[in-house]
Amino acid sequence: TWDEAVRLNVDLTLNVLQAAAQAGVGRVVFASSNWVLAGHRFGEGPLRPDTPPAPVNPYGASKLFGERAALSFSRACG
């Protein structure tokens, strides 16, 4: 559900990223999900790094948010 996805993937990811930034952690490894690209599952051709995201459920959308949040923190914190 959206409630679970927000609580478990959005809120917790933001907490980890914020704590890592405050502690000066040099690297955080974020495990995303193939659900971020699930909308392409019946398409033609391979999935590539530049394939646009296409989540089909709250879980995939929350993982996409985590990817983008981690990128933002990385850019902001070095």
PDB file of C-alpha atoms in Angstrom:
ATOM      1  CA  THR A   1       0.000   0.000   0.000  1.00  0.00           C
ATOM      2  CA  TRP A   2       1.011   3.630  -0.243  1.00  0.00           C
ATOM      3  CA  ASP A   3       1.120   3.877   3.553  1.00  0.00           C
ATOM      4  CA  GLU A   4       3.591   0.991   3.798  1.00  0.00           C
ATOM      5  CA  ALA A   5       5.706   2.238   0.897  1.00  0.00           C
ATOM      6  CA  VAL A   6       5.977   5.713   2.377  1.00  0.00           C
ATOM      7  CA  ARG A   7       6.765   4.479   5.884  1.00  0.00           C
ATOM      8  CA  LEU A   8       9.185   1.715   4.934  1.00  0.00           C
ATOM      9  CA  ASN A   9      10.857   3.081   1.804  1.00  0.00           C
ATOM     10  CA  VAL A  10      10.500   6.855   1.740  1.00  0.00           C
ATOM     11  CA  ASP A  11      10.674   7.850   5.412  1.00  0.00           C
ATOM     12  CA  LEU A  12      13.312   5.289   6.380  1.00  0.00           C
ATOM     13  CA  THR A  13      15.466   6.040   3.333  1.00  0.00           C
ATOM     14  CA  LEU A  14      15.399   9.740   4.127  1.00  0.00           C
ATOM     15  CA  ASN A  15      16.320   8.994   7.759  1.00  0.00           C
ATOM     16  CA  VAL A  16      19.302   6.876   6.702  1.00  0.00           C
ATOM     17  CA  LEU A  17      20.512   9.447   4.170  1.00  0.00           C
ATOM     18  CA  GLN A  18      20.177  12.293   6.671  1.00  0.00           C
ATOM     19  CA  ALA A  19      21.995  10.332   9.389  1.00  0.00           C
ATOM     20  CA  ALA A  20      24.768   9.386   6.971  1.00  0.00           C
ATOM     21  CA  ALA A  21      25.191  13.008   5.895  1.00  0.00           C
ATOM     22  CA  GLN A  22      25.297  14.223   9.502  1.00  0.00           C
ATOM     23  CA  ALA A  23      27.858  11.565  10.450  1.00  0.00           C
ATOM     24  CA  GLY A  24      30.067  12.282   7.434  1.00  0.00           C
ATOM     25  CA  VAL A  25      29.663   8.787   6.021  1.00  0.00           C
ATOM     26  CA  GLY A  26      31.534   8.543   2.727  1.00  0.00           C
ATOM     27  CA  ARG A  27      29.252   6.105   0.956  1.00  0.00           C
ATOM     28  CA  VAL A  28      25.758   4.700   1.239  1.00  0.00           C
ATOM     29  CA  VAL A  29      24.751   1.730  -0.908  1.00  0.00           C
ATOM     30  CA  PHE A  30      21.082   1.966  -1.843  1.00  0.00           C
ATOM     31  CA  ALA A  31      19.383  -1.213  -3.024  1.00  0.00           C
ATOM     32  CA  SER A  32      16.704  -0.269  -5.497  1.00  0.00           C
ATOM     33  CA  SER A  33      14.343  -2.620  -7.322  1.00  0.00           C
ATOM     34  CA  ASN A  34      13.466  -3.772 -10.797  1.00  0.00           C
ATOM     35  CA  TRP A  35       9.973  -2.454  -9.998  1.00  0.00           C
ATOM     36  CA  VAL A  36      11.283   1.004 -10.893  1.00  0.00           C
ATOM     37  CA  LEU A  37      11.274  -0.135 -14.543  1.00  0.00           C
ATOM     38  CA  ALA A  38       8.365  -2.581 -14.335  1.00  0.00           C
ATOM     39  CA  GLY A  39       6.268  -0.603 -16.823  1.00  0.00           C
ATOM     40  CA  HIS A  40       8.714  -1.677 -19.534  1.00  0.00           C
ATOM     41  CA  ARG A  41       8.403  -5.406 -18.801  1.00  0.00           C
ATOM     42  CA  PHE A  42       6.385  -6.145 -21.942  1.00  0.00           C
ATOM     43  CA  GLY A  43       8.385  -3.815 -24.176  1.00  0.00           C
ATOM     44  CA  GLU A  44      10.861  -4.581 -26.896  1.00  0.00           C
ATOM     45  CA  GLY A  45      14.617  -4.513 -26.461  1.00  0.00           C
ATOM     46  CA  PRO A  46      16.912  -4.448 -23.455  1.00  0.00           C
ATOM     47  CA  LEU A  47      16.656  -2.150 -20.465  1.00  0.00           C
ATOM     48  CA  ARG A  48      19.527   0.321 -20.379  1.00  0.00           C
ATOM     49  CA  PRO A  49      20.850   2.787 -17.794  1.00  0.00           C
ATOM     50  CA  ASP A  50      19.075   5.596 -19.675  1.00  0.00           C
ATOM     51  CA  THR A  51      15.709   3.793 -19.843  1.00  0.00           C
ATOM     52  CA  PRO A  52      13.183   6.162 -18.248  1.00  0.00           C
ATOM     53  CA  PRO A  53      11.591   4.975 -15.018  1.00  0.00           C
ATOM     54  CA  ALA A  54       8.131   3.441 -15.209  1.00  0.00           C
ATOM     55  CA  PRO A  55       7.030   2.157 -11.800  1.00  0.00           C
ATOM     56  CA  VAL A  56       3.657   0.405 -11.759  1.00  0.00           C
ATOM     57  CA  ASN A  57       2.928   0.311  -8.036  1.00  0.00           C
ATOM     58  CA  PRO A  58       3.662   2.180  -4.791  1.00  0.00           C
ATOM     59  CA  TYR A  59       6.686  -0.001  -4.063  1.00  0.00           C
ATOM     60  CA  GLY A  60       8.334   0.831  -7.395  1.00  0.00           C
ATOM     61  CA  ALA A  61       7.520   4.522  -7.034  1.00  0.00           C
ATOM     62  CA  SER A  62       8.984   4.607  -3.524  1.00  0.00           C
ATOM     63  CA  LYS A  63      12.179   2.938  -4.727  1.00  0.00           C
ATOM     64  CA  LEU A  64      12.456   5.508  -7.527  1.00  0.00           C
ATOM     65  CA  PHE A  65      12.078   8.216  -4.907  1.00  0.00           C
ATOM     66  CA  GLY A  66      14.904   6.592  -2.918  1.00  0.00           C
ATOM     67  CA  GLU A  67      17.163   6.597  -5.971  1.00  0.00           C
ATOM     68  CA  ARG A  68      16.500  10.277  -6.587  1.00  0.00           C
ATOM     69  CA  ALA A  69      16.859  11.208  -2.901  1.00  0.00           C
ATOM     70  CA  ALA A  70      20.192   9.377  -2.682  1.00  0.00           C
ATOM     71  CA  LEU A  71      21.423  11.177  -5.798  1.00  0.00           C
ATOM     72  CA  SER A  72      20.347  14.513  -4.342  1.00  0.00           C
ATOM     73  CA  PHE A  73      22.117  13.840  -1.034  1.00  0.00           C
ATOM     74  CA  SER A  74      25.218  12.705  -2.907  1.00  0.00           C
ATOM     75  CA  ARG A  75      25.338  15.888  -4.921  1.00  0.00           C
ATOM     76  CA  ALA A  76      24.660  18.092  -1.901  1.00  0.00           C
ATOM     77  CA  CYS A  77      27.058  16.342   0.502  1.00  0.00           C
ATOM     78  CA  GLY A  78      29.846  15.251  -1.808  1.00  0.00           C
TER      79      GLY A  78
END
